[in-house]
Tab-separated table of C-alpha atoms and ligand atoms in Angstrom:
chain	number	residue	atom	x	y	z
A	1	MET	CA	-16.719	34.548	28.838
A	2	GLU	CA	-15.287	31.040	28.766
A	3	ALA	CA	-18.532	29.748	27.125
A	4	GLN	CA	-18.121	32.369	24.390
A	5	ALA	CA	-14.434	31.447	23.812
A	6	ILE	CA	-15.461	27.778	23.492
A	7	GLU	CA	-18.264	28.616	21.015
A	8	ASP	CA	-15.920	30.846	18.977
A	9	MET	CA	-13.197	28.189	18.770
A	10	PHE	CA	-15.781	25.549	17.869
A	11	SER	CA	-16.967	27.780	14.984
A	12	VAL	CA	-13.369	28.161	13.815
A	13	ALA	CA	-13.026	24.353	13.869
A	14	VAL	CA	-16.230	23.751	11.975
A	15	ALA	CA	-15.334	26.370	9.331
A	16	ALA	CA	-11.858	24.908	8.872
A	17	SER	CA	-13.342	21.445	8.543
A	18	ALA	CA	-15.902	22.615	5.987
A	19	GLU	CA	-13.156	24.290	3.956
A	20	GLY	CA	-11.048	21.124	4.009
A	21	ARG	CA	-8.315	22.694	6.148
A	22	LEU	CA	-8.185	19.544	8.256
A	23	GLU	CA	-4.977	20.224	10.244
A	24	ASP	CA	-6.462	23.583	11.307
A	25	ALA	CA	-9.748	21.896	12.159
A	26	ILE	CA	-7.954	19.253	14.273
A	27	ALA	CA	-6.015	21.935	16.170
A	28	ALA	CA	-9.179	23.999	16.806
A	29	PHE	CA	-11.243	21.000	17.904
A	30	GLN	CA	-8.399	20.073	20.273
A	31	ALA	CA	-8.385	23.644	21.578
A	32	VAL	CA	-12.112	23.343	22.304
A	33	LEU	CA	-11.502	20.100	24.176
A	34	VAL	CA	-8.836	21.732	26.325
A	35	MET	CA	-11.398	24.267	27.496
A	36	SER	CA	-14.304	21.790	27.613
A	37	PRO	CA	-13.042	18.167	27.715
A	38	GLY	CA	-16.467	16.582	27.370
A	39	HIS	CA	-17.634	18.727	24.396
A	40	ASP	CA	-19.151	15.827	22.426
A	41	GLU	CA	-19.612	17.806	19.187
A	42	ALA	CA	-15.911	18.734	19.275
A	43	LEU	CA	-15.016	15.116	20.007
A	44	PHE	CA	-17.080	13.986	16.991
A	45	GLY	CA	-15.582	16.710	14.787
A	46	LEU	CA	-12.079	15.779	15.861
A	47	GLY	CA	-12.664	12.119	15.170
A	48	LEU	CA	-14.054	12.846	11.713
A	49	ALA	CA	-11.126	15.158	10.842
A	50	LEU	CA	-8.668	12.512	12.032
A	51	MET	CA	-10.452	9.895	9.883
A	52	GLN	CA	-10.219	12.191	6.851
A	53	THR	CA	-6.468	12.504	7.439
A	54	ARG	CA	-6.288	8.702	7.710
A	55	ARG	CA	-5.236	8.780	11.357
A	56	PHE	CA	-7.702	6.022	12.119
A	57	SER	CA	-6.098	4.821	15.355
A	58	GLU	CA	-6.170	8.328	16.795
A	59	ALA	CA	-9.762	8.762	15.685
A	60	VAL	CA	-11.133	5.826	17.710
A	61	GLU	CA	-10.916	7.454	21.151
A	62	PRO	CA	-12.707	10.760	20.373
A	63	LEU	CA	-15.326	8.934	18.275
A	64	ALA	CA	-15.997	6.434	21.066
A	65	ARG	CA	-16.430	9.333	23.532
A	66	ALA	CA	-18.696	11.240	21.102
A	67	ALA	CA	-20.773	8.050	20.632
A	68	ALA	CA	-21.075	7.562	24.398
A	69	ALA	CA	-22.771	10.944	24.869
A	70	PRO	CA	-26.449	10.732	25.900
A	71	ASP	CA	-28.725	10.636	22.862
A	72	ALA	CA	-25.721	10.503	20.456
A	73	GLU	CA	-26.987	10.272	16.796
A	74	PRO	CA	-26.519	6.864	15.113
A	75	ILE	CA	-24.013	8.428	12.670
A	76	ARG	CA	-21.539	8.783	15.535
A	77	HIS	CA	-21.739	5.043	16.215
A	78	GLN	CA	-21.401	4.266	12.555
A	79	CYS	CA	-18.278	6.426	12.269
A	80	LEU	CA	-16.816	4.779	15.353
A	81	ALA	CA	-17.500	1.412	13.777
A	82	GLN	CA	-15.721	2.446	10.572
A	83	ALA	CA	-12.711	3.617	12.546
A	84	GLN	CA	-12.651	0.306	14.484
A	85	PHE	CA	-12.793	-1.595	11.208
A	86	LEU	CA	-9.997	0.487	9.658
A	87	THR	CA	-7.735	-0.211	12.668
A	88	GLY	CA	-8.357	-3.945	12.476
A	89	ASP	CA	-10.674	-4.146	15.485
A	90	PHE	CA	-13.197	-6.249	13.620
A	91	ALA	CA	-15.020	-7.605	16.662
A	92	GLY	CA	-15.364	-4.090	18.078
A	93	ALA	CA	-16.665	-2.750	14.767
A	94	ALA	CA	-19.204	-5.586	14.441
A	95	ALA	CA	-20.461	-5.010	18.004
A	96	THR	CA	-20.789	-1.212	17.419
A	97	PHE	CA	-22.704	-1.744	14.161
A	98	ALA	CA	-24.992	-4.365	15.764
A	99	ALA	CA	-25.785	-2.059	18.714
A	100	VAL	CA	-26.661	0.959	16.556
A	101	ASP	CA	-28.673	-1.136	14.075
A	102	VAL	CA	-31.237	-1.677	16.871
A	103	VAL	CA	-31.736	2.105	17.073
A	104	GLU	CA	-31.678	2.878	13.371
A	105	PRO	CA	-30.963	0.404	10.552
A	106	VAL	CA	-27.364	0.695	9.332
A	107	PRO	CA	-27.436	2.072	5.755
A	108	GLU	CA	-26.601	-0.265	2.878
A	109	GLY	CA	-22.970	0.796	2.211
A	110	ALA	CA	-22.011	0.698	5.864
A	111	ARG	CA	-23.795	-2.650	6.170
A	112	LEU	CA	-21.232	-4.260	3.906
A	113	THR	CA	-18.461	-3.108	6.205
A	114	TRP	CA	-20.448	-4.473	9.215
A	115	ALA	CA	-20.903	-7.763	7.399
A	116	ARG	CA	-17.201	-7.979	6.695
A	117	ALA	CA	-16.251	-7.021	10.226
A	118	ALA	CA	-18.501	-9.702	11.645
A	119	ALA	CA	-17.213	-12.329	9.213
A	120	TYR	CA	-13.528	-11.474	9.982
A	121	ALA	CA	-14.280	-11.523	13.728
A	122	VAL	CA	-15.640	-15.109	13.593
A	123	LEU	CA	-12.952	-16.465	11.290
A	124	ASP	CA	-10.737	-17.467	14.194
A	125	GLY	CA	-13.281	-19.885	15.624
A	126	SER	CA	-15.411	-20.801	12.602
A	127	SER	CA	-14.822	-22.161	9.089
A	128	ALA	CA	-14.422	-19.789	6.126
A	129	GLN	CA	-17.785	-20.978	4.802
A	130	GLU	CA	-19.555	-20.144	8.116
A	131	ALA	CA	-17.920	-16.676	8.058
A	132	LEU	CA	-19.015	-16.068	4.474
A	133	ASP	CA	-22.563	-17.205	5.349
A	134	LEU	CA	-22.603	-14.760	8.209
A	135	TYR	CA	-21.377	-12.017	5.824
A	136	ALA	CA	-24.292	-12.761	3.453
A	137	ARG	CA	-26.856	-12.746	6.271
A	138	ILE	CA	-25.778	-9.296	7.522
A	139	ALA	CA	-25.127	-7.740	4.139
A	140	GLY	CA	-28.651	-8.657	2.926
A	141	PRO	CA	-29.646	-7.944	-0.666
A	142	GLY	CA	-26.562	-5.749	-1.365
A	143	ALA	CA	-24.142	-8.608	-0.522
A	144	GLU	CA	-21.166	-9.020	-2.867
A	145	ALA	CA	-20.367	-12.448	-4.327
A	146	PRO	CA	-18.597	-14.734	-1.806
A	147	GLU	CA	-15.552	-15.076	-4.146
A	148	THR	CA	-15.184	-11.281	-4.269
A	149	VAL	CA	-15.524	-10.974	-0.488
A	150	ALA	CA	-13.064	-13.855	0.101
A	151	ARG	CA	-10.507	-12.470	-2.406
A	152	GLU	CA	-10.526	-8.922	-1.074
A	153	SER	CA	-10.726	-10.021	2.554
A	154	PHE	CA	-7.663	-12.278	2.155
A	155	GLY	CA	-5.535	-9.199	1.390
A	156	ILE	CA	-7.075	-7.145	4.189
A	157	LEU	CA	-6.543	-9.851	6.767
A	158	VAL	CA	-2.905	-10.301	5.673
A	159	ALA	CA	-2.313	-6.546	5.925
A	160	PHE	CA	-3.677	-6.698	9.519
A	161	GLN	CA	-1.505	-9.701	10.296
A	162	ARG	CA	-4.582	-11.914	10.916
A	163	LEU	CA	-2.729	-14.770	9.247
A	164	ASP	CA	-4.728	-17.747	10.505
A	165	ALA	CA	-7.890	-16.110	9.270
A	166	ALA	CA	-6.229	-15.304	5.956
A	167	ARG	CA	-5.046	-18.942	5.600
A	168	ALA	CA	-8.587	-20.160	6.182
A	169	LEU	CA	-9.959	-17.852	3.492
A	170	GLY	CA	-7.015	-18.653	1.148
A	171	ALA	CA	-7.826	-22.366	1.413
A	172	TRP	CA	-11.496	-21.664	0.673
A	173	LEU	CA	-10.449	-19.638	-2.411
A	174	GLU	CA	-8.120	-22.356	-3.625
A	175	ALA	CA	-10.907	-24.914	-3.374
A	176	HIS	CA	-13.280	-22.624	-5.288
A	177	ASP	CA	-10.909	-21.404	-7.957
A	178	PRO	CA	-7.792	-23.659	-8.226
A	179	ALA	CA	-6.692	-21.876	-11.426
A	180	ASP	CA	-6.125	-18.528	-9.660
A	181	THR	CA	-2.324	-18.199	-9.887
A	182	VAL	CA	-2.208	-15.062	-7.810
A	183	ARG	CA	-4.135	-16.454	-4.842
A	184	ALA	CA	-2.246	-19.787	-5.068
A	185	HIS	CA	1.099	-17.988	-4.595
A	186	GLU	CA	-0.176	-15.650	-1.890
A	187	LEU	CA	-1.421	-18.634	0.058
A	188	ARG	CA	1.818	-20.548	-0.523
A	189	VAL	CA	3.743	-17.579	0.901
A	190	LEU	CA	1.905	-17.966	4.215
A	191	VAL	CA	3.190	-21.553	4.574
A	192	GLU	CA	6.596	-21.476	2.753
A	193	PRO	CA	8.611	-18.421	3.778
A	194	GLY	CA	11.735	-19.715	1.972
A	195	ILE	CA	10.586	-18.916	-1.598
A	196	ASP	CA	13.422	-16.713	-2.861
A	197	LYS	CA	11.726	-14.857	-5.731
A	198	ALA	CA	8.153	-14.101	-6.823
A	199	PRO	CA	7.380	-16.453	-9.723
A	200	ALA	CA	7.074	-14.716	-13.109
A	201	ALA	CA	3.580	-16.174	-13.703
A	202	TYR	CA	2.436	-14.694	-10.362
A	203	VAL	CA	3.906	-11.258	-11.042
A	204	GLU	CA	2.424	-11.161	-14.549
A	205	ALA	CA	-1.024	-12.236	-13.452
A	206	LEU	CA	-1.015	-9.971	-10.374
A	207	PHE	CA	-0.091	-6.853	-12.286
A	208	ASP	CA	-2.184	-7.634	-15.365
A	209	GLY	CA	-5.152	-7.693	-13.008
A	210	PHE	CA	-3.986	-4.578	-11.151
A	211	ALA	CA	-2.902	-2.323	-14.025
A	212	GLU	CA	-6.166	-0.437	-14.362
A	213	ARG	CA	-6.289	0.463	-10.675
A	214	PHE	CA	-2.535	0.756	-9.978
A	215	ASP	CA	-1.982	4.497	-10.263
A	216	HIS	CA	-5.061	5.392	-8.234
A	217	GLN	CA	-4.365	2.768	-5.610
A	218	LEU	CA	-0.614	3.477	-5.181
A	219	VAL	CA	-0.486	7.244	-5.670
A	220	ASP	CA	-3.882	8.465	-4.375
A	221	MET	CA	-4.601	5.853	-1.737
A	222	LEU	CA	-1.184	4.729	-0.517
A	223	GLY	CA	0.827	7.929	-0.953
A	224	TYR	CA	3.471	6.178	-3.120
A	225	GLU	CA	6.259	8.533	-4.345
A	226	ALA	CA	9.334	6.314	-4.866
A	227	PRO	CA	9.750	7.084	-8.615
A	228	ALA	CA	9.893	10.863	-8.030
A	229	LEU	CA	12.233	10.457	-5.003
A	230	LEU	CA	14.594	8.140	-6.883
A	231	ALA	CA	14.794	10.594	-9.779
A	232	GLU	CA	15.613	13.406	-7.334
A	233	LEU	CA	18.368	11.321	-5.781
A	234	VAL	CA	19.874	10.613	-9.178
A	235	ALA	CA	19.603	14.325	-10.205
A	236	SER	CA	21.523	15.361	-7.064
A	237	HIS	CA	24.554	13.491	-8.575
A	238	ARG	CA	24.183	13.815	-12.324
A	239	GLN	CA	21.755	15.519	-14.710
A	240	GLN	CA	22.441	13.930	-18.110
A	241	PHE	CA	22.209	10.296	-19.286
A	242	ASP	CA	22.040	8.983	-22.828
A	243	ARG	CA	20.642	5.480	-22.257
A	244	ILE	CA	18.205	4.977	-19.408
A	245	LEU	CA	16.417	1.846	-18.305
A	246	ASP	CA	13.299	1.828	-16.146
A	247	LEU	CA	13.423	-1.756	-14.842
A	248	GLY	CA	10.020	-3.066	-13.823
A	249	CYS	CA	8.557	0.177	-15.198
A	250	GLY	CA	4.923	-0.792	-14.441
A	251	THR	CA	2.494	1.870	-15.644
A	252	GLY	CA	5.397	4.274	-16.262
A	253	LEU	CA	5.037	6.396	-13.152
A	254	ALA	CA	8.827	7.068	-13.285
A	255	GLY	CA	8.706	8.179	-16.974
A	256	PRO	CA	7.876	11.850	-16.405
A	257	HIS	CA	10.476	12.131	-13.655
A	258	LEU	CA	13.239	10.591	-15.801
A	259	LYS	CA	12.530	12.898	-18.739
A	260	ARG	CA	14.797	15.562	-17.203
A	261	PHE	CA	17.840	13.411	-17.889
A	262	GLY	CA	17.377	13.759	-21.619
A	263	GLY	CA	18.370	10.297	-22.927
A	264	ARG	CA	16.461	7.450	-24.511
A	265	LEU	CA	14.241	5.764	-22.004
A	266	ILE	CA	13.463	2.058	-22.231
A	267	GLY	CA	10.896	0.409	-19.939
A	268	VAL	CA	10.915	-3.327	-19.166
A	269	ASP	CA	8.244	-5.220	-17.296
A	270	LEU	CA	6.765	-8.712	-17.052
A	271	SER	CA	3.177	-7.484	-17.220
A	272	SER	CA	1.665	-6.572	-20.578
A	273	GLY	CA	-1.201	-4.863	-18.754
A	274	MET	CA	1.202	-2.508	-16.986
A	275	LEU	CA	3.219	-1.940	-20.193
A	276	ALA	CA	-0.025	-0.913	-22.022
A	277	LYS	CA	-0.579	1.726	-19.339
A	278	ALA	CA	3.018	2.992	-19.664
A	279	ALA	CA	2.479	3.244	-23.448
A	280	GLU	CA	-0.608	5.344	-22.853
A	281	ARG	CA	1.379	7.663	-20.570
A	282	GLY	CA	4.132	8.014	-23.186
A	283	GLY	CA	7.695	9.200	-22.813
A	284	TYR	CA	9.323	5.762	-23.489
A	285	TYR	CA	11.473	5.151	-26.573
A	286	ALA	CA	10.604	1.453	-26.213
A	287	LEU	CA	8.648	-0.785	-23.906
A	288	VAL	CA	9.673	-4.394	-23.640
A	289	GLN	CA	7.930	-7.326	-22.019
A	290	ASP	CA	10.648	-9.384	-20.339
A	291	GLU	CA	11.899	-10.608	-17.019
A	292	ALA	CA	14.206	-8.118	-15.328
A	293	VAL	CA	17.299	-10.306	-14.850
A	294	ALA	CA	16.952	-11.978	-18.242
A	295	PHE	CA	16.679	-8.571	-19.928
A	296	LEU	CA	19.748	-7.164	-18.111
A	297	GLU	CA	21.776	-10.265	-18.969
A	298	SER	CA	21.011	-9.914	-22.648
A	299	HIS	CA	22.043	-6.153	-22.702
A	300	PRO	CA	25.657	-5.971	-21.541
A	301	GLY	CA	26.925	-2.367	-21.082
A	302	ALA	CA	23.768	-1.071	-22.733
A	303	PHE	CA	22.707	1.611	-20.161
A	304	ASP	CA	24.145	4.595	-18.280
A	305	LEU	CA	21.359	4.751	-15.738
A	306	ILE	CA	19.087	2.006	-14.449
A	307	VAL	CA	16.167	2.966	-12.219
A	308	SER	CA	14.033	0.328	-10.499
A	309	ALA	CA	11.301	1.551	-8.197
A	310	ASP	CA	9.413	-0.929	-6.001
A	311	VAL	CA	10.592	-3.967	-7.965
A	312	LEU	CA	13.149	-5.462	-5.561
A	313	ILE	CA	10.175	-6.221	-3.359
A	314	TYR	CA	9.507	-9.131	-5.751
A	315	PHE	CA	13.050	-10.525	-5.283
A	316	GLY	CA	14.336	-12.270	-2.174
A	317	GLU	CA	17.884	-12.993	-3.211
A	318	LEU	CA	19.331	-9.808	-4.699
A	319	GLY	CA	22.737	-11.173	-5.857
A	320	PRO	CA	21.586	-12.238	-9.374
A	321	LEU	CA	19.823	-8.953	-10.002
A	322	PHE	CA	22.785	-6.802	-8.905
A	323	SER	CA	25.253	-8.922	-10.982
A	324	ALA	CA	23.048	-8.581	-14.050
A	325	ALA	CA	22.692	-4.816	-13.478
A	326	ALA	CA	26.419	-4.454	-13.040
A	327	ALA	CA	26.941	-6.195	-16.420
A	328	ALA	CA	24.397	-3.900	-18.083
A	329	LEU	CA	26.219	-0.757	-16.938
A	330	PRO	CA	29.679	0.641	-17.879
A	331	THR	CA	32.059	1.739	-15.120
A	332	GLY	CA	30.576	4.935	-13.602
A	333	GLY	CA	27.062	3.996	-14.639
A	334	LEU	CA	24.378	4.511	-11.987
A	335	LEU	CA	21.748	2.174	-10.497
A	336	ALA	CA	18.920	3.672	-8.428
A	337	VAL	CA	16.647	1.208	-6.601
A	338	SER	CA	14.121	1.243	-3.788
A	339	THR	CA	13.539	-1.530	-1.257
A	340	GLU	CA	11.095	-2.179	1.507
A	341	LEU	CA	13.216	-1.975	4.635
A	342	GLY	CA	13.579	-5.164	6.592
A	343	GLN	CA	15.688	-6.487	9.467
A	344	ASP	CA	18.332	-9.040	8.521
A	345	GLY	CA	18.939	-10.660	5.153
A	346	TRP	CA	15.749	-10.890	3.153
A	347	THR	CA	12.292	-11.728	4.443
A	348	LEU	CA	9.273	-12.945	2.528
A	349	LEU	CA	6.436	-11.023	4.085
A	350	PRO	CA	2.798	-12.239	4.397
A	351	SER	CA	2.019	-9.576	1.747
A	352	ALA	CA	4.030	-11.795	-0.671
A	353	ARG	CA	6.549	-8.953	-1.006
A	354	TYR	CA	10.140	-9.058	0.192
A	355	ALA	CA	11.845	-6.762	2.690
A	356	HIS	CA	15.612	-6.414	2.762
A	357	GLY	CA	17.974	-5.480	5.602
A	358	ASP	CA	20.457	-2.739	4.795
A	359	ALA	CA	23.529	-4.950	5.478
A	360	TYR	CA	22.118	-7.591	3.100
A	361	VAL	CA	21.619	-4.987	0.275
A	362	ARG	CA	25.179	-3.718	0.760
A	363	ALA	CA	26.593	-7.258	0.770
A	364	SER	CA	24.643	-8.218	-2.374
A	365	ALA	CA	25.670	-5.106	-4.391
A	366	SER	CA	29.090	-6.375	-5.481
A	367	GLY	CA	30.408	-4.388	-8.418
A	368	PHE	CA	28.856	-1.225	-6.972
A	369	ARG	CA	29.779	1.590	-4.623
A	370	ILE	CA	26.931	3.023	-2.608
A	371	LEU	CA	26.694	6.790	-3.213
A	372	GLU	CA	23.480	7.477	-1.255
A	373	ARG	CA	21.041	5.697	0.988
A	374	GLN	CA	17.809	7.328	2.149
A	375	GLU	CA	14.946	6.000	4.234
A	376	ILE	CA	11.477	7.103	3.002
A	377	PRO	CA	7.808	6.429	3.810
A	378	LEU	CA	7.183	3.907	1.005
A	379	ARG	CA	3.409	3.400	1.166
A	380	ARG	CA	0.588	3.248	3.612
A	381	GLU	CA	-0.329	-0.254	4.678
A	382	GLY	CA	-3.335	-1.015	6.846
A	383	ALA	CA	-3.124	1.626	9.628
A	384	ASP	CA	0.720	1.950	9.274
A	385	VAL	CA	3.282	3.399	6.941
A	386	THR	CA	5.790	0.988	5.435
A	387	VAL	CA	9.369	2.226	5.567
A	388	GLY	CA	11.338	2.016	2.330
A	389	CYS	CA	14.890	2.663	1.392
A	390	LEU	CA	16.394	4.296	-1.687
A	391	TYR	CA	19.866	3.361	-2.837
A	392	LEU	CA	21.972	5.143	-5.410
A	393	LEU	CA	24.844	2.895	-6.517
A	394	GLU	CA	27.722	3.550	-8.885
A	395	ARG	CA	29.217	0.799	-11.039
A	396	ILE	CA	32.946	0.390	-10.155
B	401	SAM	C1	5.025	-2.224	-7.569
B	401	SAM	S1	5.162	-2.176	-9.301
B	401	SAM	C2	6.246	-0.761	-9.537
B	401	SAM	C3	6.100	-0.204	-10.911
B	401	SAM	C4	6.922	1.034	-11.195
B	401	SAM	N1	8.321	0.796	-11.091
B	401	SAM	C5	6.504	2.158	-10.258
B	401	SAM	O1	7.349	2.533	-9.395
B	401	SAM	O2	5.380	2.580	-10.323
B	401	SAM	C6	6.327	-3.482	-9.597
B	401	SAM	C7	6.491	-3.796	-11.085
B	401	SAM	O3	7.591	-4.651	-11.204
B	401	SAM	C8	7.295	-5.625	-12.198
B	401	SAM	N2	8.102	-6.809	-11.900
B	401	SAM	C9	8.181	-7.480	-10.744
B	401	SAM	N3	9.073	-8.508	-10.855
B	401	SAM	C10	9.588	-8.421	-12.101
B	401	SAM	C11	10.556	-9.184	-12.801
B	401	SAM	N4	11.163	-10.207	-12.254
B	401	SAM	N5	10.833	-8.815	-14.093
B	401	SAM	C12	10.214	-7.742	-14.638
B	401	SAM	N6	9.284	-6.999	-14.031
B	401	SAM	C13	9.002	-7.339	-12.782
B	401	SAM	C14	5.789	-5.839	-12.028
B	401	SAM	O4	5.206	-6.418	-13.198
B	401	SAM	C15	5.309	-4.453	-11.725
B	401	SAM	O5	4.921	-3.772	-12.889
């Protein structure tokens, strides 16, 4: 009777999983495991469903137990290794890949993850060059160029707070490509936390290089929704504006959400690559390449609504930006911004972005009254979700 119930529930879980109903699948696999705690196929199914819903940390334990079953297929070990990698356990991932490779060679795609895991794991005790050589040995014929590996790995290691390892790779990159403005700033950030604003040349180069992938990366991969949420917040106070500014408009993700307010929408950004994407999307009356504060200062009283999504993360000190925004709005004009939520004051993070404490934002926003403040999940980062904050401010 019990055996039949387990089998039925397992079938429900497998069907839900096959149909992409992952939450149902997770619940059903868990129900199987309540009845039969060692059910290794349910453990594997649960681990896979958790991976697909990006709950990598939760996936490690069931996958490890599924892989520990007698005669477990190599794929179970490979999935466990992927989960270990995605939670920043690089040494664990490298060991899991190495152990399963003896049983059945790790396929080419997964081999690159293994090679990276092994390289990251040795970076604490070895030089960047030794780590990259190890990467090349494990990756074999499919190995990516060392510059590509080093560049991508730098960001991954920063996201996982492996800052010594990131510094070592950053120094290697600087020696190999001293003209790379983006990497030079990102490395500088790791040693000079007092820099109070992202340099314009860095922002421009970073986003020119990112423009093509930005929407996919932010929206599909990182679950970024700040533009829509800011527009909602504004709409809960007022529905009509004649002159709207999307400050740091990027690829124009906010454009469709700001359309509802009716007025003329102007987008400003430092990056021509991002502006070209915003032009493709359409909906803007004009798109201007300029620095945010400089643009605001040269447009006194020119807007009724200024929206700035995920741009204050490139400013440490907020005073100059708020003063310039106050000057660009008439009394009663609205400013809607998002921040990455920090502790006290402003903090330059290893990611080269800034986080701001709530008290600091309030103290910096002279000339404004805060109408609304809302905490939101801003974007996924590594295995975590970064908390953001929306502010709706009225010019007084
Ligand atoms: C993370 S993106 C956000 C883009 C857009 N607001 C969105 O929500 O999709 C940040 C944008 O701000 C722009 N940016 C950063 N600092 C700037 C500055 N000082 N002046 C003008 N644009 C800036 C960048 O070029 C980039 O396009």
